[in-house]
Amino acid sequence: MELNLDQLFTLAGAVTVDKRYQFAGREDLLKKSYDHLTIPGSAVVLFGERGVGKTSLGWQLYAGMSGNRSIFEERNISVTSKHNVSYRCVWLTCTDFIQTMSDLTLALLTDTGSYSLSNIFPDVFGSASELDRVSQTYKWKLGSRTPHTGKPTHEPEEKGLQPSTDELAAFLTLEDLLGKAIHKGPQGSELIIFLDEFDQVRESTRVGVLMKALNNVKFVVIGVAQSRANLIGQHPSIVRKMNAYEVPLLRQENIDWFFDSLENVGRGAVRFEKSFRVLIADKSSGFPWLVQQLGYYSAAAAASQKKGKPNKPVVVDVEHYWAIIADFLNAKLGGDEFDINS
């Protein structure tokens, strides 16, 4: 029996569709979010504490809306099906460089990654000449930004909801190009824009204006917040088309499912004792990333004791947790700093 812990666990980043066996619970949120996004003009907001698995949930939803419904089929999640309707999805992670709605618009226009507008609409957003031609129509150029700051070259006269000249022109460019791209796309296809880590955006409460203006686009907004209003503000004109879901912490049954899934994928090479699972549920407080890391390093400790017993599974129990926790708390193992009762 061979055990490859590095392939079995995901220690950094979100759980994407290729490792969906690690995605525990949240089936109800997947169904509700998917079904809501089949409604014309709809938007979904996923919020919650840092580290509860919002981005992982977003990627499962992204895959499902893009046509890969493996997780829905495997877990018997019944979702709304619309014949002759397909969904094209864009994913943008809001970094520290995206601080304003103008920055966000520019990022959507110029991102060239695998999940960008330029990737799914190469003839429009992937064409530098087309971008330049349309932006000049609105007396604006993609290069008209202050280097490194991401701020417009001309600050608006008033702070508030009124856009600057640059911001308005950038938005009109995006709106124009989206109209062309969607018109050129397959009949019956709809566009969904996923905005991850949206709490990074300083002007996050203005996203409602963008959602309302781009009425031919659906949105999924993901970010750290205590409520929808904390993340995107109050938008009475679009709230009827918007569903917000708080992503909860994992429960014991979700953690049991996670370790069961690892055992199945590991083909009998590893076994996680019940007492260990209960301890991890308690010490992780239900945060998925902690379940991942504590499980990984405990399993590594157990595997190191397995030498000379190649035909027996690695058995992970509470002793292996206690063997690693001191180094883990001292940041000699694992990633982010945190406070946990040992």
mmCIF file of C-alpha atoms in Angstrom:
data_model
loop_
_atom_site.group_PDB
_atom_site.id
_atom_site.type_symbol
_atom_site.label_atom_id
_atom_site.label_comp_id
_atom_site.label_asym_id
_atom_site.label_seq_id
_atom_site.Cartn_x
_atom_site.Cartn_y
_atom_site.Cartn_z
ATOM 1 C CA MET A 1 0.000 0.000 0.000
ATOM 2 C CA GLU A 2 1.433 3.323 -1.097
ATOM 3 C CA LEU A 3 0.340 6.572 0.525
ATOM 4 C CA ASN A 4 0.920 9.918 -1.189
ATOM 5 C CA LEU A 5 -0.170 12.517 1.338
ATOM 6 C CA ASP A 6 0.726 15.445 -0.906
ATOM 7 C CA GLN A 7 -1.793 14.277 -3.490
ATOM 8 C CA LEU A 8 -4.394 13.308 -0.912
ATOM 9 C CA PHE A 9 -4.609 16.693 0.838
ATOM 10 C CA THR A 10 -4.883 20.293 -0.363
ATOM 11 C CA LEU A 11 -2.955 22.476 2.086
ATOM 12 C CA ALA A 12 -2.956 25.802 0.261
ATOM 13 C CA GLY A 13 -5.625 27.503 -1.781
ATOM 14 C CA ALA A 14 -9.154 26.447 -2.514
ATOM 15 C CA VAL A 15 -10.498 22.978 -3.257
ATOM 16 C CA THR A 16 -11.125 22.995 -6.993
ATOM 17 C CA VAL A 17 -13.250 20.569 -8.968
ATOM 18 C CA ASP A 18 -10.419 18.076 -9.576
ATOM 19 C CA LYS A 19 -10.192 17.531 -5.801
ATOM 20 C CA ARG A 20 -13.901 17.715 -5.097
ATOM 21 C CA TYR A 21 -13.612 14.603 -2.896
ATOM 22 C CA GLN A 22 -12.225 17.020 -0.279
ATOM 23 C CA PHE A 23 -15.230 19.334 -0.509
ATOM 24 C CA ALA A 24 -17.314 18.424 2.540
ATOM 25 C CA GLY A 25 -20.871 19.575 3.165
ATOM 26 C CA ARG A 26 -22.448 22.702 1.606
ATOM 27 C CA GLU A 27 -24.530 20.629 -0.829
ATOM 28 C CA ASP A 28 -27.588 22.695 0.094
ATOM 29 C CA LEU A 29 -25.754 25.938 -0.738
ATOM 30 C CA LEU A 30 -24.565 24.489 -4.050
ATOM 31 C CA LYS A 31 -28.134 23.603 -5.018
ATOM 32 C CA LYS A 32 -29.632 26.918 -3.887
ATOM 33 C CA SER A 33 -26.925 28.972 -5.596
ATOM 34 C CA TYR A 34 -27.127 27.000 -8.838
ATOM 35 C CA ASP A 35 -30.928 27.163 -8.982
ATOM 36 C CA HIS A 36 -30.946 30.893 -8.262
ATOM 37 C CA LEU A 37 -28.439 31.596 -11.042
ATOM 38 C CA THR A 38 -30.835 30.111 -13.595
ATOM 39 C CA ILE A 39 -33.163 33.080 -12.926
ATOM 40 C CA PRO A 40 -32.722 35.965 -15.407
ATOM 41 C CA GLY A 41 -30.688 38.888 -14.030
ATOM 42 C CA SER A 42 -29.846 37.072 -10.814
ATOM 43 C CA ALA A 43 -26.877 37.444 -8.479
ATOM 44 C CA VAL A 44 -25.511 35.352 -5.606
ATOM 45 C CA VAL A 45 -23.476 36.601 -2.644
ATOM 46 C CA LEU A 46 -21.398 34.137 -0.582
ATOM 47 C CA PHE A 47 -20.128 35.584 2.683
ATOM 48 C CA GLY A 48 -18.750 34.377 6.000
ATOM 49 C CA GLU A 49 -15.661 34.249 8.181
ATOM 50 C CA ARG A 50 -12.175 33.940 6.740
ATOM 51 C CA GLY A 51 -11.213 30.314 6.093
ATOM 52 C CA VAL A 52 -14.686 28.737 6.082
ATOM 53 C CA GLY A 53 -14.412 27.562 2.473
ATOM 54 C CA LYS A 54 -16.188 30.310 0.509
ATOM 55 C CA THR A 55 -13.763 30.162 -2.420
ATOM 56 C CA SER A 56 -13.916 26.349 -2.512
ATOM 57 C CA LEU A 57 -17.710 26.589 -2.677
ATOM 58 C CA GLY A 58 -17.371 29.204 -5.408
ATOM 59 C CA TRP A 59 -15.164 26.921 -7.523
ATOM 60 C CA GLN A 60 -17.631 24.016 -7.241
ATOM 61 C CA LEU A 61 -20.405 26.370 -8.337
ATOM 62 C CA TYR A 62 -18.201 27.735 -11.148
ATOM 63 C CA ALA A 63 -17.600 24.203 -12.445
ATOM 64 C CA GLY A 64 -21.284 23.326 -12.278
ATOM 65 C CA MET A 65 -22.431 26.473 -14.072
ATOM 66 C CA SER A 66 -19.691 25.940 -16.699
ATOM 67 C CA GLY A 67 -21.079 22.485 -17.504
ATOM 68 C CA ASN A 68 -19.004 20.184 -15.279
ATOM 69 C CA ARG A 69 -21.704 18.845 -12.951
ATOM 70 C CA SER A 70 -19.666 15.926 -11.623
ATOM 71 C CA ILE A 71 -20.097 16.918 -7.984
ATOM 72 C CA PHE A 72 -23.862 17.343 -8.465
ATOM 73 C CA GLU A 73 -24.214 13.926 -10.080
ATOM 74 C CA GLU A 74 -21.945 12.150 -7.580
ATOM 75 C CA ARG A 75 -23.830 13.551 -4.591
ATOM 76 C CA ASN A 76 -27.318 13.372 -6.100
ATOM 77 C CA ILE A 77 -27.822 17.127 -5.958
ATOM 78 C CA SER A 78 -30.884 17.830 -8.093
ATOM 79 C CA VAL A 79 -30.713 21.248 -9.767
ATOM 80 C CA THR A 80 -32.842 23.291 -12.131
ATOM 81 C CA SER A 81 -32.198 22.402 -15.753
ATOM 82 C CA LYS A 82 -32.982 24.798 -18.590
ATOM 83 C CA HIS A 83 -32.887 23.334 -22.065
ATOM 84 C CA ASN A 84 -30.918 25.251 -24.700
ATOM 85 C CA VAL A 85 -29.285 27.462 -22.055
ATOM 86 C CA SER A 86 -25.548 27.289 -21.371
ATOM 87 C CA TYR A 87 -23.430 29.376 -19.032
ATOM 88 C CA ARG A 88 -20.043 30.936 -19.691
ATOM 89 C CA CYS A 89 -18.170 31.863 -16.540
ATOM 90 C CA VAL A 90 -15.424 34.347 -15.681
ATOM 91 C CA TRP A 91 -13.452 34.289 -12.423
ATOM 92 C CA LEU A 92 -11.646 37.357 -11.074
ATOM 93 C CA THR A 93 -9.804 37.343 -7.742
ATOM 94 C CA CYS A 94 -9.716 40.836 -6.268
ATOM 95 C CA THR A 95 -6.162 41.481 -5.104
ATOM 96 C CA ASP A 96 -4.743 44.400 -3.125
ATOM 97 C CA PHE A 97 -4.256 46.193 -6.448
ATOM 98 C CA ILE A 98 -8.021 46.271 -7.077
ATOM 99 C CA GLN A 99 -9.208 48.994 -4.713
ATOM 100 C CA THR A 100 -11.854 50.889 -6.683
ATOM 101 C CA MET A 101 -14.648 50.063 -9.103
ATOM 102 C CA SER A 102 -12.481 51.637 -11.811
ATOM 103 C CA ASP A 103 -9.704 49.150 -10.923
ATOM 104 C CA LEU A 104 -12.224 46.318 -11.060
ATOM 105 C CA THR A 105 -13.457 47.377 -14.492
ATOM 106 C CA LEU A 106 -9.888 47.630 -15.767
ATOM 107 C CA ALA A 107 -9.054 44.172 -14.375
ATOM 108 C CA LEU A 108 -12.042 42.634 -16.162
ATOM 109 C CA LEU A 109 -11.001 44.344 -19.394
ATOM 110 C CA THR A 110 -7.344 43.338 -19.320
ATOM 111 C CA ASP A 111 -7.045 40.045 -17.407
ATOM 112 C CA THR A 112 -5.602 37.357 -19.697
ATOM 113 C CA GLY A 113 -5.801 34.350 -17.369
ATOM 114 C CA SER A 114 -7.536 31.035 -17.986
ATOM 115 C CA TYR A 115 -10.809 32.218 -16.437
ATOM 116 C CA SER A 116 -10.931 35.723 -17.943
ATOM 117 C CA LEU A 117 -13.162 37.490 -20.441
ATOM 118 C CA SER A 118 -10.275 37.452 -22.915
ATOM 119 C CA ASN A 119 -10.141 33.657 -22.651
ATOM 120 C CA ILE A 120 -13.823 32.987 -23.354
ATOM 121 C CA PHE A 121 -14.270 35.907 -25.778
ATOM 122 C CA PRO A 122 -10.849 36.068 -27.527
ATOM 123 C CA ASP A 123 -12.151 37.892 -30.611
ATOM 124 C CA VAL A 124 -13.359 40.786 -28.468
ATOM 125 C CA PHE A 125 -11.530 40.965 -25.135
ATOM 126 C CA GLY A 126 -8.459 39.181 -26.460
ATOM 127 C CA SER A 127 -7.960 41.751 -29.210
ATOM 128 C CA ALA A 128 -5.754 44.713 -28.234
ATOM 129 C CA SER A 129 -6.903 46.653 -31.287
ATOM 130 C CA GLU A 130 -10.568 46.122 -30.428
ATOM 131 C CA LEU A 131 -10.010 47.209 -26.832
ATOM 132 C CA ASP A 132 -8.148 50.298 -27.968
ATOM 133 C CA ARG A 133 -10.724 51.174 -30.629
ATOM 134 C CA VAL A 134 -13.692 50.939 -28.264
ATOM 135 C CA SER A 135 -11.972 52.721 -25.375
ATOM 136 C CA GLN A 136 -11.038 55.612 -27.678
ATOM 137 C CA THR A 137 -14.694 55.883 -28.656
ATOM 138 C CA TYR A 138 -15.264 57.025 -25.071
ATOM 139 C CA LYS A 139 -12.185 59.291 -25.129
ATOM 140 C CA TRP A 140 -10.290 56.954 -22.830
ATOM 141 C CA LYS A 141 -7.251 54.727 -23.226
ATOM 142 C CA LEU A 142 -6.295 51.655 -21.224
ATOM 143 C CA GLY A 143 -2.897 53.263 -20.575
ATOM 144 C CA SER A 144 -4.353 56.392 -18.997
ATOM 145 C CA ARG A 145 -3.654 55.270 -15.425
ATOM 146 C CA THR A 146 -1.201 56.462 -12.833
ATOM 147 C CA PRO A 147 1.578 53.785 -12.735
ATOM 148 C CA HIS A 148 1.467 51.318 -9.816
ATOM 149 C CA THR A 149 -1.295 53.079 -7.869
ATOM 150 C CA GLY A 150 -4.224 51.883 -9.954
ATOM 151 C CA LYS A 151 -5.816 55.336 -9.522
ATOM 152 C CA PRO A 152 -7.282 57.446 -12.346
ATOM 153 C CA THR A 153 -5.022 60.167 -13.704
ATOM 154 C CA HIS A 154 -7.724 62.728 -12.853
ATOM 155 C CA GLU A 155 -9.290 62.476 -9.426
ATOM 156 C CA PRO A 156 -13.072 63.105 -9.341
ATOM 157 C CA GLU A 157 -14.106 66.514 -8.065
ATOM 158 C CA GLU A 158 -16.381 64.953 -5.476
ATOM 159 C CA LYS A 159 -16.030 61.776 -3.487
ATOM 160 C CA GLY A 160 -19.091 59.540 -3.400
ATOM 161 C CA LEU A 161 -21.204 57.642 -5.883
ATOM 162 C CA GLN A 162 -20.556 59.902 -8.869
ATOM 163 C CA PRO A 163 -17.983 58.271 -11.172
ATOM 164 C CA SER A 164 -14.895 60.046 -12.436
ATOM 165 C CA THR A 165 -14.561 60.639 -16.168
ATOM 166 C CA ASP A 166 -12.081 57.762 -16.416
ATOM 167 C CA GLU A 167 -14.297 55.432 -14.442
ATOM 168 C CA LEU A 168 -17.352 56.191 -16.556
ATOM 169 C CA ALA A 169 -15.409 55.736 -19.790
ATOM 170 C CA ALA A 170 -13.904 52.452 -18.566
ATOM 171 C CA PHE A 171 -17.343 51.195 -17.623
ATOM 172 C CA LEU A 172 -18.833 52.226 -20.981
ATOM 173 C CA THR A 173 -15.986 50.383 -22.706
ATOM 174 C CA LEU A 174 -16.726 47.235 -20.684
ATOM 175 C CA GLU A 175 -20.462 47.507 -21.329
ATOM 176 C CA ASP A 176 -19.918 48.015 -25.063
ATOM 177 C CA LEU A 177 -17.533 45.065 -25.398
ATOM 178 C CA LEU A 178 -19.734 42.769 -23.314
ATOM 179 C CA GLY A 179 -22.674 43.553 -25.555
ATOM 180 C CA LYS A 180 -20.615 42.646 -28.643
ATOM 181 C CA ALA A 181 -19.195 39.490 -27.053
ATOM 182 C CA ILE A 182 -22.524 38.154 -25.836
ATOM 183 C CA HIS A 183 -24.158 38.923 -29.200
ATOM 184 C CA LYS A 184 -21.395 36.981 -30.993
ATOM 185 C CA GLY A 185 -21.637 34.043 -28.572
ATOM 186 C CA PRO A 186 -23.800 30.955 -28.998
ATOM 187 C CA GLN A 187 -27.536 31.612 -28.879
ATOM 188 C CA GLY A 188 -28.923 30.816 -25.440
ATOM 189 C CA SER A 189 -25.621 31.308 -23.597
ATOM 190 C CA GLU A 190 -25.443 33.515 -20.498
ATOM 191 C CA LEU A 191 -22.445 35.110 -18.801
ATOM 192 C CA ILE A 192 -21.662 34.801 -15.075
ATOM 193 C CA ILE A 193 -18.872 36.847 -13.486
ATOM 194 C CA PHE A 194 -17.419 35.482 -10.227
ATOM 195 C CA LEU A 195 -15.723 38.123 -8.050
ATOM 196 C CA ASP A 196 -13.683 36.419 -5.316
ATOM 197 C CA GLU A 197 -12.120 38.104 -2.245
ATOM 198 C CA PHE A 198 -14.383 41.046 -2.888
ATOM 199 C CA ASP A 199 -13.814 42.385 0.638
ATOM 200 C CA GLN A 200 -10.426 43.614 -0.661
ATOM 201 C CA VAL A 201 -12.181 46.281 -2.744
ATOM 202 C CA ARG A 202 -12.425 49.588 -0.900
ATOM 203 C CA GLU A 203 -15.457 50.699 -2.919
ATOM 204 C CA SER A 204 -17.166 47.332 -2.574
ATOM 205 C CA THR A 205 -20.570 48.799 -1.757
ATOM 206 C CA ARG A 206 -20.770 50.283 -5.267
ATOM 207 C CA VAL A 207 -20.893 46.887 -6.964
ATOM 208 C CA GLY A 208 -24.689 47.135 -6.990
ATOM 209 C CA VAL A 209 -24.404 49.928 -9.525
ATOM 210 C CA LEU A 210 -22.323 47.637 -11.751
ATOM 211 C CA MET A 211 -24.807 44.765 -11.363
ATOM 212 C CA LYS A 212 -27.729 46.991 -12.244
ATOM 213 C CA ALA A 213 -26.029 48.549 -15.262
ATOM 214 C CA LEU A 214 -24.767 45.240 -16.690
ATOM 215 C CA ASN A 215 -28.218 43.681 -16.762
ATOM 216 C CA ASN A 216 -27.122 41.088 -19.347
ATOM 217 C CA VAL A 217 -24.592 39.610 -16.884
ATOM 218 C CA LYS A 218 -25.071 37.538 -13.728
ATOM 219 C CA PHE A 219 -22.752 37.888 -10.744
ATOM 220 C CA VAL A 220 -21.420 35.733 -7.908
ATOM 221 C CA VAL A 221 -19.732 37.891 -5.256
ATOM 222 C CA ILE A 222 -17.570 36.142 -2.642
ATOM 223 C CA GLY A 223 -15.945 37.769 0.373
ATOM 224 C CA VAL A 224 -15.264 37.952 4.089
ATOM 225 C CA ALA A 225 -18.177 39.676 5.831
ATOM 226 C CA GLN A 226 -20.758 39.244 8.559
ATOM 227 C CA SER A 227 -23.649 39.947 6.203
ATOM 228 C CA ARG A 228 -24.502 40.747 2.615
ATOM 229 C CA ALA A 229 -24.852 44.427 3.478
ATOM 230 C CA ASN A 230 -21.382 44.490 5.042
ATOM 231 C CA LEU A 231 -19.905 43.125 1.827
ATOM 232 C CA ILE A 232 -21.780 44.955 -0.918
ATOM 233 C CA GLY A 233 -23.989 47.520 0.832
ATOM 234 C CA GLN A 234 -27.725 48.103 0.443
ATOM 235 C CA HIS A 235 -29.168 47.985 -3.064
ATOM 236 C CA PRO A 236 -32.994 48.000 -2.916
ATOM 237 C CA SER A 237 -33.342 48.148 -6.702
ATOM 238 C CA ILE A 238 -31.577 44.801 -7.261
ATOM 239 C CA VAL A 239 -32.050 43.004 -3.943
ATOM 240 C CA ARG A 240 -35.061 41.118 -5.286
ATOM 241 C CA LYS A 241 -32.772 39.402 -7.802
ATOM 242 C CA MET A 242 -30.005 38.755 -5.305
ATOM 243 C CA ASN A 243 -29.677 35.818 -2.910
ATOM 244 C CA ALA A 244 -27.069 35.914 -0.149
ATOM 245 C CA TYR A 245 -25.821 32.830 1.700
ATOM 246 C CA GLU A 246 -23.573 32.627 4.726
ATOM 247 C CA VAL A 247 -21.031 29.805 4.394
ATOM 248 C CA PRO A 248 -20.987 27.984 7.737
ATOM 249 C CA LEU A 249 -18.237 26.143 9.593
ATOM 250 C CA LEU A 250 -17.941 22.385 9.137
ATOM 251 C CA ARG A 251 -19.876 20.139 11.491
ATOM 252 C CA GLN A 252 -18.737 16.765 12.832
ATOM 253 C CA GLU A 253 -20.613 14.894 10.105
ATOM 254 C CA ASN A 254 -18.889 17.006 7.439
ATOM 255 C CA ILE A 255 -15.466 16.256 8.939
ATOM 256 C CA ASP A 256 -16.299 12.550 9.111
ATOM 257 C CA TRP A 257 -17.306 12.686 5.445
ATOM 258 C CA PHE A 258 -14.001 14.384 4.590
ATOM 259 C CA PHE A 259 -11.879 11.702 6.268
ATOM 260 C CA ASP A 260 -14.064 8.917 4.840
ATOM 261 C CA SER A 261 -13.458 10.369 1.386
ATOM 262 C CA LEU A 262 -9.691 10.479 1.935
ATOM 263 C CA GLU A 263 -9.741 6.839 3.023
ATOM 264 C CA ASN A 264 -11.632 5.879 -0.143
ATOM 265 C CA VAL A 265 -9.304 7.837 -2.429
ATOM 266 C CA GLY A 266 -6.294 6.405 -0.576
ATOM 267 C CA ARG A 267 -7.547 2.878 -1.384
ATOM 268 C CA GLY A 268 -7.021 1.558 2.126
ATOM 269 C CA ALA A 269 -3.548 3.040 2.593
ATOM 270 C CA VAL A 270 -4.688 5.269 5.471
ATOM 271 C CA ARG A 271 -7.312 5.092 8.204
ATOM 272 C CA PHE A 272 -8.423 7.909 10.500
ATOM 273 C CA GLU A 273 -9.636 6.713 13.892
ATOM 274 C CA LYS A 274 -12.971 8.020 15.213
ATOM 275 C CA SER A 275 -11.332 9.546 18.279
ATOM 276 C CA PHE A 276 -8.950 11.460 16.006
ATOM 277 C CA ARG A 277 -11.828 12.812 13.912
ATOM 278 C CA VAL A 278 -13.659 14.050 16.998
ATOM 279 C CA LEU A 279 -10.495 15.731 18.275
ATOM 280 C CA ILE A 280 -9.911 17.452 14.913
ATOM 281 C CA ALA A 281 -13.505 18.694 14.863
ATOM 282 C CA ASP A 282 -12.959 20.221 18.297
ATOM 283 C CA LYS A 283 -9.503 21.708 17.708
ATOM 284 C CA SER A 284 -10.240 23.056 14.224
ATOM 285 C CA SER A 285 -13.510 24.694 15.340
ATOM 286 C CA GLY A 286 -14.851 23.580 11.958
ATOM 287 C CA PHE A 287 -12.478 25.640 9.778
ATOM 288 C CA PRO A 288 -11.779 23.521 6.654
ATOM 289 C CA TRP A 289 -8.187 24.734 6.199
ATOM 290 C CA LEU A 290 -7.356 23.675 9.762
ATOM 291 C CA VAL A 291 -8.967 20.278 9.234
ATOM 292 C CA GLN A 292 -6.766 19.899 6.149
ATOM 293 C CA GLN A 293 -3.527 20.934 7.836
ATOM 294 C CA LEU A 294 -4.010 19.115 11.139
ATOM 295 C CA GLY A 295 -5.063 15.986 9.236
ATOM 296 C CA TYR A 296 -2.080 16.173 6.899
ATOM 297 C CA TYR A 297 0.639 16.632 9.521
ATOM 298 C CA SER A 298 -0.910 14.039 11.834
ATOM 299 C CA ALA A 299 -1.034 11.545 8.966
ATOM 300 C CA ALA A 300 2.595 12.369 8.124
ATOM 301 C CA ALA A 301 3.568 11.625 11.733
ATOM 302 C CA ALA A 302 1.727 8.308 11.578
ATOM 303 C CA ALA A 303 3.327 7.417 8.230
ATOM 304 C CA SER A 304 6.804 8.009 9.653
ATOM 305 C CA GLN A 305 6.147 5.240 12.198
ATOM 306 C CA LYS A 306 5.035 2.773 9.525
ATOM 307 C CA LYS A 307 8.518 1.789 8.340
ATOM 308 C CA GLY A 308 8.949 -1.947 7.998
ATOM 309 C CA LYS A 309 5.179 -2.527 7.674
ATOM 310 C CA PRO A 310 4.538 -1.959 3.960
ATOM 311 C CA ASN A 311 1.351 -4.018 3.779
ATOM 312 C CA LYS A 312 -0.454 -2.355 6.651
ATOM 313 C CA PRO A 313 -2.431 0.903 6.413
ATOM 314 C CA VAL A 314 -1.295 4.075 8.134
ATOM 315 C CA VAL A 315 -3.541 4.444 11.182
ATOM 316 C CA VAL A 316 -3.943 8.040 12.383
ATOM 317 C CA ASP A 317 -5.074 8.499 15.984
ATOM 318 C CA VAL A 318 -5.013 11.140 18.729
ATOM 319 C CA GLU A 319 -1.392 10.358 19.606
ATOM 320 C CA HIS A 320 -0.293 11.594 16.193
ATOM 321 C CA TYR A 321 -2.159 14.863 16.705
ATOM 322 C CA TRP A 322 -0.359 15.434 20.012
ATOM 323 C CA ALA A 323 2.939 14.541 18.349
ATOM 324 C CA ILE A 324 2.656 17.438 15.886
ATOM 325 C CA ILE A 325 0.627 20.120 17.646
ATOM 326 C CA ALA A 326 3.501 21.818 19.531
ATOM 327 C CA ASP A 327 5.485 22.368 16.324
ATOM 328 C CA PHE A 328 2.305 23.365 14.517
ATOM 329 C CA LEU A 329 1.478 26.021 17.095
ATOM 330 C CA ASN A 330 5.036 27.315 16.955
ATOM 331 C CA ALA A 331 4.673 27.713 13.156
ATOM 332 C CA LYS A 332 7.307 25.071 12.463
ATOM 333 C CA LEU A 333 4.566 23.234 10.590
ATOM 334 C CA GLY A 334 1.575 24.529 8.702
ATOM 335 C CA GLY A 335 0.752 27.927 7.323
ATOM 336 C CA ASP A 336 -1.174 30.862 8.790
ATOM 337 C CA GLU A 337 -0.745 31.869 12.385
ATOM 338 C CA PHE A 338 -3.717 31.212 14.612
ATOM 339 C CA ASP A 339 -4.726 30.780 18.234
ATOM 340 C CA ILE A 340 -5.918 27.344 19.284
ATOM 341 C CA ASN A 341 -6.206 25.610 22.639
ATOM 342 C CA SER A 342 -3.792 22.691 22.705
#
